[in-house]
Coordinates of C-alpha atoms in Angstrom, one line a residue:
M1 CA 0.0 0.0 0.0
N2 CA 1.3 3.4 -0.9
C3 CA 0.9 5.4 2.3
R4 CA 2.2 8.8 1.0
I5 CA -0.3 11.6 1.2
S6 CA -0.1 13.9 -1.8
P7 CA 0.9 17.4 -0.7
R8 CA -1.9 18.8 -2.9
L9 CA -4.5 16.7 -1.2
V10 CA -7.1 18.8 0.7
L11 CA -8.8 16.9 3.5
L12 CA -12.5 17.7 3.5
P13 CA -14.2 16.9 6.9
P14 CA -15.4 13.4 5.9
L15 CA -12.0 12.4 4.7
A16 CA -10.4 14.0 7.8
L17 CA -12.4 11.6 9.9
L18 CA -10.8 8.7 8.0
L19 CA -7.2 9.9 8.6
P20 CA -6.7 7.9 11.8
L21 CA -7.7 4.7 10.0
F22 CA -5.4 5.6 7.1
L23 CA -2.5 6.2 9.5
A24 CA -3.2 2.9 11.4
A25 CA -3.1 1.0 8.1
C26 CA 0.3 2.7 7.3
G27 CA 1.9 1.6 10.6
G28 CA 0.5 4.1 13.1
G29 CA 2.2 7.1 11.4
N30 CA 5.6 6.2 12.9
G31 CA 7.3 6.5 9.5
S32 CA 8.4 2.9 9.4
G33 CA 5.3 1.1 8.3
A34 CA 5.6 -1.1 11.4
P35 CA 3.0 -1.0 14.3
A36 CA 4.0 1.1 17.2
T37 CA 5.1 -0.7 20.4
A38 CA 2.3 -0.7 23.0
V39 CA 3.3 0.8 26.4
A40 CA 1.7 -0.3 29.7
P41 CA 0.2 2.4 31.9
S42 CA 2.5 4.2 34.3
I43 CA 1.5 6.8 37.0
T44 CA 3.5 10.0 36.9
A45 CA 1.6 11.8 39.6
Q46 CA -0.3 10.0 42.4
P47 CA -3.5 11.2 43.8
A48 CA -2.9 13.5 46.8
D49 CA -4.8 13.8 50.1
Q50 CA -7.5 16.4 50.1
V51 CA -8.8 18.5 52.9
V52 CA -12.2 20.3 52.6
V53 CA -14.8 21.9 54.9
V54 CA -18.0 19.8 55.3
G55 CA -20.4 20.5 52.4
Q56 CA -17.6 21.2 49.9
P57 CA -16.7 18.6 47.2
A58 CA -13.1 17.3 46.9
T59 CA -11.3 16.6 43.7
F60 CA -8.7 13.8 43.3
T61 CA -6.5 13.7 40.2
V62 CA -4.0 11.2 38.8
T63 CA -1.5 11.8 36.0
A64 CA -0.7 8.8 33.9
A65 CA 1.1 7.8 30.7
G66 CA 1.0 4.8 28.4
T67 CA -0.5 3.8 25.1
A68 CA -3.9 5.4 24.5
P69 CA -6.7 4.9 25.2
L70 CA -6.1 5.0 28.9
M71 CA -9.1 4.0 31.1
F72 CA -9.7 5.1 34.7
Q73 CA -11.8 3.6 37.4
W74 CA -11.9 5.4 40.8
Q75 CA -12.6 3.5 44.0
K76 CA -13.8 4.7 47.4
G77 CA -12.9 2.4 50.3
G78 CA -12.1 -0.3 47.8
A79 CA -15.4 -0.2 46.0
P80 CA -15.7 1.2 42.4
I81 CA -17.5 4.5 42.0
A82 CA -20.1 4.4 39.3
G83 CA -19.3 6.8 36.5
A84 CA -15.9 7.9 37.9
T85 CA -13.9 7.0 34.8
A86 CA -11.9 10.1 34.1
S87 CA -8.4 11.1 35.2
S88 CA -10.0 13.3 37.9
Y89 CA -12.8 12.5 40.3
T90 CA -14.8 15.1 42.1
T91 CA -16.9 13.9 45.1
P92 CA -20.4 15.0 45.8
A93 CA -20.8 17.6 48.6
T94 CA -19.0 16.0 51.5
A95 CA -20.5 15.0 54.8
Q96 CA -18.8 14.6 58.1
A97 CA -19.1 10.8 57.7
D98 CA -16.8 11.0 54.7
D99 CA -13.9 12.1 56.9
G100 CA -11.1 9.5 56.6
S101 CA -12.4 8.0 53.4
S102 CA -9.7 6.6 51.0
F103 CA -9.7 7.0 47.3
L104 CA -7.6 5.3 44.6
V105 CA -7.8 4.8 40.9
V106 CA -7.0 1.8 38.6
V107 CA -5.4 2.9 35.3
S108 CA -5.6 0.5 32.4
N109 CA -5.2 0.1 28.7
A110 CA -5.0 -2.8 26.3
V111 CA -1.6 -3.8 27.7
G112 CA -2.2 -3.9 31.4
S113 CA -3.4 -2.1 34.5
L114 CA -1.9 -0.4 37.5
T115 CA -3.4 0.7 40.8
S116 CA -2.5 4.1 42.3
S117 CA -1.6 4.8 45.9
S118 CA -4.5 5.6 48.2
A119 CA -5.4 9.2 49.0
K120 CA -7.2 10.3 52.1
L121 CA -10.1 12.7 52.4
K122 CA -10.2 14.9 55.5
V123 CA -13.5 16.7 56.2
A124 CA -13.7 19.6 58.7
S125 CA -17.0 20.3 60.4
G126 CA -18.7 23.7 60.1
T127 CA -16.5 26.5 58.8
T128 CA -13.4 25.6 60.8
V129 CA -10.0 25.5 59.2
P130 CA -9.4 22.0 57.8
R131 CA -7.0 19.8 59.7
G132 CA -3.4 19.5 58.5
T133 CA -1.2 16.4 58.5
D134 CA -1.3 13.7 61.2
V135 CA 1.7 11.5 61.8
T136 CA 0.4 8.7 64.0
T137 CA 3.0 5.9 63.5
Y138 CA 6.7 5.3 62.7
K139 CA 7.6 6.6 59.3
N140 CA 4.1 7.8 58.5
D141 CA 2.3 4.6 57.3
L142 CA 2.0 0.9 57.7
S143 CA 4.4 0.3 54.8
R144 CA 7.0 2.3 56.7
S145 CA 7.7 4.4 53.6
G146 CA 8.8 7.5 55.6
Q147 CA 7.0 9.8 53.1
N148 CA 4.6 12.7 53.9
L149 CA 3.0 13.7 50.6
S150 CA 0.8 16.5 52.0
E151 CA 3.5 19.0 52.8
S152 CA 2.7 22.2 51.1
A153 CA 4.6 24.7 53.2
L154 CA 8.2 23.4 52.7
T155 CA 9.6 23.7 49.2
L156 CA 12.9 23.2 47.4
T157 CA 13.2 27.0 47.3
N158 CA 12.3 28.1 50.8
V159 CA 14.2 25.3 52.7
A160 CA 17.4 27.4 52.8
S161 CA 19.4 28.8 55.6
S162 CA 18.2 32.3 54.9
T163 CA 14.5 31.3 55.3
F164 CA 14.5 28.1 57.2
G165 CA 16.1 27.1 60.5
L166 CA 15.8 26.1 64.2
L167 CA 12.6 27.6 65.7
R168 CA 12.8 26.2 69.2
T169 CA 13.7 23.1 71.3
L170 CA 11.2 21.3 73.4
P171 CA 13.1 20.2 76.6
V172 CA 12.2 16.8 78.1
D173 CA 13.5 14.7 81.0
G174 CA 15.5 12.0 79.1
R175 CA 16.7 10.7 75.7
V176 CA 14.3 10.7 72.9
D177 CA 14.9 7.5 71.0
A178 CA 11.3 7.1 69.8
Q179 CA 10.2 9.1 66.8
P180 CA 7.9 12.0 67.8
L181 CA 4.3 11.8 66.6
Y182 CA 2.0 14.6 65.5
L183 CA -1.7 15.5 65.4
S184 CA -3.0 18.7 63.8
Q185 CA -5.6 20.9 65.4
L186 CA -6.1 18.7 68.5
S187 CA -8.7 20.1 70.9
V188 CA -7.1 20.3 74.3
G189 CA -9.0 22.1 77.0
S190 CA -10.6 25.2 75.4
G191 CA -8.1 25.5 72.6
S192 CA -7.0 23.7 69.4
F193 CA -3.3 22.9 69.0
N194 CA -1.0 21.4 66.5
T195 CA 0.4 18.8 68.9
V196 CA 3.7 16.9 68.9
F197 CA 3.9 13.9 71.2
V198 CA 7.3 13.0 72.7
A199 CA 8.2 9.8 74.7
T200 CA 11.5 9.6 76.7
E201 CA 13.8 7.0 78.2
H202 CA 12.9 8.5 81.6
D203 CA 9.4 7.0 81.2
S204 CA 7.6 10.2 80.3
V205 CA 5.2 11.2 77.6
Y206 CA 4.7 14.9 76.7
A207 CA 2.2 16.7 74.5
F208 CA 3.5 20.1 73.2
D209 CA 1.9 22.9 71.2
S210 CA 4.3 22.7 68.3
D211 CA 3.7 26.3 67.3
S212 CA 4.6 27.8 70.7
G213 CA 6.5 25.1 72.5
A214 CA 4.1 25.2 75.4
V215 CA 3.6 21.9 77.3
L216 CA -0.1 20.8 77.0
W217 CA 0.4 17.9 79.3
H218 CA 3.1 15.6 80.7
V219 CA 2.7 12.3 82.4
S220 CA 5.1 9.8 84.0
L221 CA 4.5 6.1 83.2
L222 CA 6.3 5.0 86.4
G223 CA 4.3 3.3 89.2
T224 CA 4.7 4.4 92.8
G225 CA 8.3 3.8 94.0
E226 CA 9.5 2.9 90.5
T227 CA 12.4 4.1 88.4
P228 CA 13.3 3.6 84.7
S229 CA 15.2 0.4 84.1
D230 CA 19.0 0.4 84.2
D231 CA 20.7 -0.5 80.9
R232 CA 21.0 -4.2 81.9
G233 CA 24.7 -4.1 81.3
C234 CA 24.3 -3.3 77.7
G235 CA 25.4 -0.1 76.1
Q236 CA 22.8 -0.1 73.3
V237 CA 20.3 1.9 75.2
T238 CA 21.9 3.7 78.1
P239 CA 22.0 5.0 80.8
E240 CA 18.4 4.1 81.4
I241 CA 15.6 2.3 79.6
G242 CA 12.1 3.7 79.7
V243 CA 10.3 4.2 76.4
T244 CA 12.5 3.2 73.5
S245 CA 10.0 2.2 70.8
T246 CA 7.9 4.7 68.8
P247 CA 4.3 4.7 70.1
V248 CA 1.2 4.7 67.9
I249 CA -1.9 6.9 67.9
D250 CA -5.5 6.2 66.9
R251 CA -7.2 9.6 66.8
T252 CA -10.6 7.8 66.7
A253 CA -10.1 5.5 69.7
G254 CA -11.8 6.3 73.0
A255 CA -13.6 9.6 73.8
H256 CA -10.8 11.9 72.4
G257 CA -8.2 9.6 70.8
T258 CA -5.6 7.3 72.3
I259 CA -1.8 7.0 72.2
Y260 CA -0.4 3.5 72.9
V261 CA 3.1 3.3 74.6
I262 CA 5.4 0.5 75.9
A263 CA 7.4 1.5 79.0
M264 CA 10.0 -0.4 81.0
S265 CA 10.6 0.2 84.8
I266 CA 11.9 -1.3 88.0
D267 CA 9.8 -1.4 91.2
A268 CA 10.9 -1.0 94.8
Q269 CA 11.4 -4.8 95.1
S270 CA 13.8 -4.7 92.1
N271 CA 11.2 -6.4 89.8
H272 CA 11.3 -5.3 86.2
H273 CA 8.2 -4.4 84.3
Q274 CA 7.3 -4.0 80.7
R275 CA 3.8 -2.4 80.4
L276 CA 1.5 -1.4 77.6
H277 CA -0.2 2.0 78.3
A278 CA -3.2 3.5 76.5
L279 CA -3.3 7.3 77.2
D280 CA -6.0 9.9 76.3
I281 CA -4.3 12.2 73.8
T282 CA -5.9 15.3 75.3
T283 CA -4.9 14.7 78.9
G284 CA -2.4 11.8 79.2
A285 CA -4.8 9.9 81.5
E286 CA -4.6 6.2 81.5
L287 CA -7.5 4.4 79.7
L288 CA -8.9 0.9 79.5
N289 CA -8.0 0.1 83.1
G290 CA -4.4 0.2 82.0
P291 CA -1.6 -0.2 82.0
V292 CA -1.1 -4.0 81.5
D293 CA 2.0 -5.9 82.2
I294 CA 3.5 -7.7 79.2
S295 CA 3.6 -11.4 79.8
A296 CA 3.6 -14.4 77.5
A297 CA 4.5 -18.0 77.0
F298 CA 5.1 -19.9 73.8
P299 CA 5.3 -23.6 73.0
A300 CA 8.8 -24.8 72.3
G301 CA 9.9 -28.3 71.5
G302 CA 6.6 -30.0 72.1
T303 CA 5.8 -30.0 75.8
A304 CA 8.5 -27.4 76.7
T305 CA 7.4 -23.8 77.0
S306 CA 9.4 -20.6 76.8
S307 CA 8.3 -17.6 79.0
F308 CA 8.7 -13.9 78.5
D309 CA 11.0 -12.4 81.1
P310 CA 10.4 -8.6 81.3
K311 CA 13.9 -7.9 82.5
A312 CA 15.5 -9.8 79.7
Y313 CA 13.9 -8.1 76.7
E314 CA 13.5 -4.6 75.3
E315 CA 10.8 -3.2 73.0
R316 CA 13.0 -1.3 70.5
A317 CA 11.0 -1.8 67.3
A318 CA 8.1 0.7 66.8
L319 CA 4.6 -0.3 67.7
L320 CA 2.3 -1.5 64.9
L321 CA -1.5 -0.8 65.0
S322 CA -3.3 -2.9 62.4
N323 CA -7.0 -3.9 62.2
G324 CA -7.7 -3.2 65.9
T325 CA -4.6 -4.9 67.2
I326 CA -1.4 -3.5 68.8
Y327 CA 1.7 -5.5 67.9
T328 CA 4.7 -5.4 70.1
S329 CA 8.0 -6.9 69.0
W330 CA 11.0 -7.7 71.3
T331 CA 14.7 -8.1 71.4
S332 CA 17.3 -9.0 74.0
H333 CA 19.8 -6.6 75.7
C334 CA 22.8 -6.9 73.4
D335 CA 23.1 -10.6 72.6
F336 CA 22.6 -11.7 76.2
T337 CA 20.8 -15.0 76.9
P338 CA 17.9 -15.4 76.6
Y339 CA 18.5 -14.0 73.1
G340 CA 15.1 -14.2 71.3
G341 CA 12.4 -12.4 69.4
W342 CA 8.9 -12.2 70.6
I343 CA 5.8 -10.8 68.9
I344 CA 3.0 -10.2 71.4
A345 CA -0.3 -8.8 70.2
Y346 CA -3.0 -6.9 72.2
A347 CA -6.5 -5.9 71.4
Q348 CA -6.4 -2.1 71.2
S349 CA -10.0 -1.7 72.6
T350 CA -9.3 -3.7 75.8
L351 CA -5.5 -4.2 76.1
A352 CA -6.2 -7.9 76.4
R353 CA -3.4 -10.1 75.0
S354 CA -4.6 -11.7 71.8
A355 CA -1.7 -13.6 70.3
V356 CA 1.9 -14.6 70.8
L357 CA 4.7 -15.8 68.5
N358 CA 8.4 -16.4 69.3
V359 CA 10.6 -16.5 66.2
A360 CA 13.3 -18.2 68.2
A361 CA 11.0 -20.9 69.4
N362 CA 13.6 -23.6 70.2
S363 CA 16.7 -21.5 70.7
S364 CA 18.2 -19.3 73.4
S365 CA 20.6 -17.8 70.8
G366 CA 18.2 -15.8 68.7
P367 CA 17.1 -14.4 66.5
A368 CA 15.9 -11.2 68.1
I369 CA 14.0 -8.3 66.5
W370 CA 16.0 -5.1 66.4
M371 CA 15.3 -3.2 63.1
A372 CA 17.1 0.0 64.3
G373 CA 13.9 1.3 65.8
G374 CA 11.9 0.5 62.6
G375 CA 8.5 -1.1 63.1
P376 CA 6.9 -4.2 61.6
A377 CA 4.9 -3.3 58.5
A378 CA 1.4 -4.5 57.4
D379 CA -0.3 -5.0 54.1
S380 CA -4.0 -4.3 53.3
S381 CA -4.9 -7.9 54.3
G382 CA -3.4 -7.5 57.7
N383 CA -0.3 -9.6 57.1
I384 CA 2.7 -8.5 59.1
Y385 CA 6.2 -8.2 57.8
L386 CA 9.5 -7.8 59.6
L387 CA 13.2 -8.6 59.6
T388 CA 14.9 -10.8 62.2
A389 CA 18.5 -10.6 63.4
N390 CA 21.3 -13.2 63.4
G391 CA 20.5 -16.3 65.3
A392 CA 19.5 -20.0 65.0
F393 CA 18.2 -21.2 61.7
E394 CA 17.8 -24.9 61.0
T395 CA 18.9 -25.7 57.5
T396 CA 17.0 -29.0 57.7
M397 CA 13.6 -28.2 56.4
D398 CA 10.2 -29.7 57.3
A399 CA 7.7 -30.9 54.8
N400 CA 6.5 -27.3 54.1
G401 CA 10.0 -25.9 53.5
F402 CA 10.3 -24.2 56.9
P403 CA 13.2 -24.6 59.3
S404 CA 12.6 -27.8 61.3
G405 CA 12.8 -26.0 64.7
Q406 CA 10.9 -22.9 63.6
D407 CA 13.9 -20.7 64.4
F408 CA 14.1 -17.9 61.8
G409 CA 17.5 -16.3 62.0
N410 CA 18.3 -13.5 59.4
S411 CA 15.0 -13.8 57.7
F412 CA 12.3 -11.7 56.1
L413 CA 9.0 -13.0 57.7
K414 CA 5.4 -12.7 56.5
I415 CA 3.2 -13.4 59.5
S416 CA -0.5 -14.1 59.4
S417 CA -2.8 -12.4 61.9
A418 CA -5.9 -14.2 60.7
G419 CA -7.8 -16.4 63.1
A420 CA -6.4 -17.3 66.4
G421 CA -2.7 -16.7 67.1
L422 CA 0.2 -15.6 64.9
K423 CA 1.7 -17.8 62.2
V424 CA 4.7 -17.5 59.8
L425 CA 3.1 -17.8 56.4
D426 CA 6.2 -17.4 54.3
Y427 CA 9.9 -16.3 54.6
F428 CA 13.1 -15.6 52.9
T429 CA 16.5 -16.5 54.4
M430 CA 19.9 -16.0 52.6
F431 CA 21.7 -19.1 51.6
N432 CA 24.7 -18.3 53.8
E433 CA 22.7 -17.5 56.9
V434 CA 24.7 -19.8 59.2
A435 CA 28.0 -18.2 58.2
E436 CA 26.5 -14.7 58.6
S437 CA 25.0 -15.5 62.0
N438 CA 28.3 -16.9 63.2
A439 CA 30.0 -13.6 62.1
D440 CA 27.3 -11.5 63.9
Q441 CA 26.1 -10.2 60.5
D442 CA 22.5 -9.3 61.3
L443 CA 19.9 -8.8 58.6
G444 CA 17.7 -7.3 61.2
S445 CA 20.2 -4.5 62.1
G446 CA 18.1 -2.6 59.6
G447 CA 14.3 -2.2 59.1
G448 CA 12.1 -3.4 56.3
M449 CA 9.8 -1.5 54.0
L450 CA 6.9 -2.5 51.7
L451 CA 7.0 -0.9 48.3
P452 CA 3.8 0.2 46.5
D453 CA 2.4 -2.0 43.8
L454 CA 4.8 -2.1 40.8
M455 CA 4.5 -3.4 37.3
D456 CA 7.4 -5.5 36.0
S457 CA 8.6 -5.9 32.4
T458 CA 5.9 -8.6 31.7
N459 CA 3.2 -6.3 32.9
A460 CA 2.6 -8.3 36.1
V461 CA 1.9 -6.4 39.3
R462 CA 4.5 -7.1 42.0
H463 CA 4.1 -6.8 45.7
L464 CA 7.6 -6.3 47.0
M465 CA 9.5 -5.7 50.3
V466 CA 13.0 -4.3 50.7
G467 CA 15.5 -4.9 53.5
A468 CA 19.2 -4.6 54.2
G469 CA 21.5 -5.3 57.1
K470 CA 25.1 -5.6 58.1
D471 CA 26.3 -7.6 55.0
G472 CA 25.8 -4.5 52.8
N473 CA 23.3 -6.2 50.4
I474 CA 19.9 -4.9 49.5
Y475 CA 17.4 -7.7 49.3
V476 CA 14.1 -7.4 47.4
V477 CA 11.5 -10.0 48.2
D478 CA 8.3 -10.8 46.4
R479 CA 5.7 -10.8 49.2
D480 CA 3.5 -13.2 47.2
S481 CA 6.3 -15.8 47.0
M482 CA 9.2 -15.1 49.3
S483 CA 11.3 -18.1 48.1
K484 CA 12.2 -19.5 51.6
F485 CA 15.7 -21.0 51.8
N486 CA 18.0 -22.6 49.3
A487 CA 21.4 -23.9 50.5
S488 CA 23.3 -23.1 47.3
S489 CA 22.1 -19.6 46.3
N490 CA 19.6 -16.9 47.0
K491 CA 16.4 -17.3 45.1
N492 CA 14.7 -14.1 46.2
Y493 CA 13.3 -11.6 43.7
Q494 CA 16.4 -9.4 43.5
T495 CA 19.7 -9.0 45.4
L496 CA 22.0 -5.9 45.1
S497 CA 25.3 -7.3 46.4
G498 CA 27.6 -5.0 48.3
V499 CA 25.9 -1.7 47.4
L500 CA 25.8 -0.5 51.0
T501 CA 29.4 -0.9 52.1
G502 CA 29.7 -0.7 55.9
G503 CA 26.2 -2.1 56.4
I504 CA 22.9 -0.8 57.5
W505 CA 21.8 0.1 61.0
S506 CA 18.9 2.2 59.9
T507 CA 15.6 2.2 57.9
P508 CA 14.9 3.1 54.3
A509 CA 12.4 5.5 52.7
Y510 CA 10.5 5.6 49.5
F511 CA 9.4 8.5 47.2
N512 CA 8.2 8.8 43.6
G513 CA 9.9 5.6 42.3
S514 CA 13.1 5.7 44.3
V515 CA 14.3 3.9 47.5
Y516 CA 16.6 5.8 49.8
Y517 CA 19.3 4.2 52.1
G518 CA 22.0 5.7 54.3
N519 CA 24.7 3.2 55.2
V520 CA 27.3 3.4 57.9
S521 CA 30.2 5.6 57.0
G522 CA 28.6 6.0 53.6
T523 CA 26.5 8.5 51.6
L524 CA 22.8 8.8 51.5
K525 CA 21.8 7.0 48.3
A526 CA 18.8 6.9 45.9
F527 CA 18.1 3.7 44.0
A528 CA 15.7 4.3 41.1
I529 CA 13.0 1.6 40.4
S530 CA 12.3 0.6 36.8
S531 CA 10.0 -2.3 35.8
A532 CA 9.8 -3.3 39.5
K533 CA 13.6 -3.6 39.8
L534 CA 16.0 -1.5 41.7
A535 CA 18.8 0.0 39.7
A536 CA 22.2 -1.8 40.4
T537 CA 23.8 1.5 41.3
P538 CA 22.5 4.7 42.9
Q539 CA 21.0 7.3 40.6
S540 CA 22.3 10.0 43.0
Q541 CA 24.0 10.3 46.4
S542 CA 24.9 12.9 49.0
A543 CA 28.4 14.4 49.4
T544 CA 28.1 13.9 53.2
Q545 CA 29.2 10.5 54.6
F546 CA 27.2 9.5 57.7
T547 CA 28.9 8.0 60.7
Y548 CA 27.4 5.2 62.8
P549 CA 24.5 4.3 62.5
G550 CA 24.3 5.9 59.1
T551 CA 21.0 7.8 58.5
A552 CA 17.3 6.9 58.5
P553 CA 15.8 9.3 55.9
S554 CA 12.3 10.6 55.6
V555 CA 10.6 12.5 52.8
S556 CA 8.3 15.5 52.5
A557 CA 6.5 16.5 49.3
N558 CA 3.3 18.0 48.0
G559 CA 2.1 15.1 45.9
T560 CA 5.2 14.5 43.7
A561 CA 6.3 18.2 43.8
N562 CA 8.9 19.7 46.1
G563 CA 10.3 16.3 47.2
I564 CA 12.8 16.8 50.0
V565 CA 14.8 14.0 51.7
W566 CA 15.6 14.8 55.4
A567 CA 18.5 13.0 57.1
H568 CA 20.0 13.2 60.6
E569 CA 23.7 13.0 61.1
N570 CA 24.8 11.5 64.4
S571 CA 27.7 13.9 65.2
N572 CA 28.6 16.6 67.7
P573 CA 26.8 18.8 67.1
A574 CA 24.1 16.8 65.4
V575 CA 23.2 17.9 61.9
L576 CA 19.9 18.0 60.1
H577 CA 20.3 17.7 56.3
A578 CA 17.8 18.5 53.5
Y579 CA 18.3 17.2 50.0
D580 CA 16.5 17.5 46.7
A581 CA 14.8 14.2 46.4
A582 CA 15.4 14.1 42.6
N583 CA 19.2 14.6 43.1
L584 CA 20.8 13.9 46.4
A585 CA 24.0 15.7 45.3
H586 CA 21.9 18.9 45.6
E587 CA 21.9 19.7 49.4
I588 CA 19.5 22.6 49.9
Y589 CA 20.1 23.0 53.7
N590 CA 21.9 21.8 56.7
S591 CA 21.9 23.0 60.3
N592 CA 25.6 24.0 60.2
Q593 CA 25.1 26.6 57.4
A594 CA 23.7 29.5 59.4
A595 CA 26.1 32.0 61.0
G596 CA 26.7 31.9 64.7
N597 CA 25.7 28.3 65.2
R598 CA 22.1 29.6 64.9
D599 CA 20.6 26.1 64.1
H600 CA 22.8 23.9 66.3
F601 CA 20.6 21.6 68.4
G602 CA 22.8 19.5 70.6
T603 CA 24.7 16.3 70.5
G604 CA 23.7 13.6 68.1
N605 CA 21.8 10.4 69.0
K606 CA 21.3 7.1 67.1
Y607 CA 18.3 5.8 65.3
I608 CA 16.8 9.2 64.7
T609 CA 14.3 9.7 62.0
P610 CA 13.2 13.4 61.2
M611 CA 9.4 13.7 61.3
V612 CA 7.8 16.3 59.0
A613 CA 4.3 17.8 59.4
D614 CA 2.6 21.1 58.5
G615 CA 5.7 23.0 57.7
K616 CA 7.8 21.8 60.6
V617 CA 10.6 19.2 61.1
F618 CA 11.0 17.5 64.4
V619 CA 14.3 15.8 65.4
G620 CA 14.8 13.9 68.7
T621 CA 17.9 14.6 70.7
T622 CA 19.4 13.3 74.0
N623 CA 17.3 15.7 76.1
S624 CA 14.8 17.5 73.8
V625 CA 13.1 17.6 70.4
A626 CA 14.4 20.2 68.0
V627 CA 11.7 22.0 65.9
F628 CA 12.8 23.4 62.5
G629 CA 10.6 25.5 60.2
L630 CA 10.3 28.6 58.1
L631 CA 11.7 31.7 59.8
H632 CA 9.5 34.8 60.3

């Protein structure tokens, strides 16, 4: 067929309508006569959270690419919305009952489909100013992504030493090892406050007005005659142990909302206690007849039973709240016997213990659950994911391909919370686990993170998890088939060998198609994702090298715009760094830049993750929380 159009040909309207068919017959107009390659959908801008006053509509928008025609189907709370088939969806006039609703969109074409991330709708009553951002759990969400995509105040332009810096410090009575949490416009007494919650190793919890620094309330979690625990002869948390793990908040629980906290103490008779507290977020008052002492037993070796000893364990990993259950996870002090890893679950509405699992069921030599303060993650089905440290792992498998003694050293674990009890559903363990354990090479020295749904090169949707530890490898695991254990080689989805020289004692972050890691004595690195695979080398990295324990980044952005990666440097003085998320070589701010040490905020601390909300950045220290923001 001769597909050349005569230059003298005039297209009358009827013929113009036939032009697309003419070009299709000629190879799609690509000049080669061959059909164009179809491209699967990709999402270039995810839907963003929306905040409206009751009675107003809200509009959610996605930007997508791929071979046309692209088709869109919006969902609310997991159910398709009739007629919502455009790239934007505007709700009807909102009601208060719509507050907290989630919206996502499935984008598809003839090649495949892709699901967007979920966006939240916040609805304010009356004519009040809509609420801002809430940060209720470690690293912002149950995937532990570390990203806040609703930050509109901080930009790549105004986060500079001339316009951004230290606003104030919030003094407290002990080390702040737990990440601060945040609620916007919380009603306390007769006022409404943007409130930051701080827990200390001296067994205190504070609520501060983040805009003025005023203490809204302060409670001690110590019983009569009690003190925080000593460090148990281990220098990892010292000189005292009170609240180490990041609490979790449910703004809808109880009359005003509830913050759940684990605290360790010693009574006047030298008995150690680990307790779960549920506190009213407006007063700090104990709820649910709490606190409750942590206690548990777990079958081991048939008739034998292991018991939880409160003085022998520490709750370092952040609390997880999923589907009405609080999950606590435990490690030993250093590698002292008993060296084990417990997961103990409690009903959030009653504080009644609901399930127990010991991932070192038949061993007193581990593994434990460290994760550098990172928390277990959870998927939409309520499955729980975490990394274990070095310890026992039986290379003899049972009939289901699990270690014969149910000891899961150096493993990615997928744990079911369905029905009664907790059960390991699937796992991945590296082929050289025994050698790495013997060399004290923990996988669980770092925390894990769930990636958003990704489409691979065959247009299959992948559900992935990343993790890294002391061996310097990044492991990527398919959560639908984690590959278990193979004695000769790793069969997991992807391994990036040796890319994190020095090892990981921190947690990663995710933003806009990149994974961020900060290894010990190394740079902060961004690994781009393409076709559901991490690039073999970083696409960008910082000039700064971070001493032990490396850095645990977090990200602020307004949707996909103004992405900023925040990183804490454990030095003296400590340093807060801010980088362009698209190019980590571009540092836009650090707290050493301003003249006269204006932004210095004290000596560094380990396992610190900057928390960002409503134009402010909160950084834990050895005796305070530093608050950074735009200067006025």
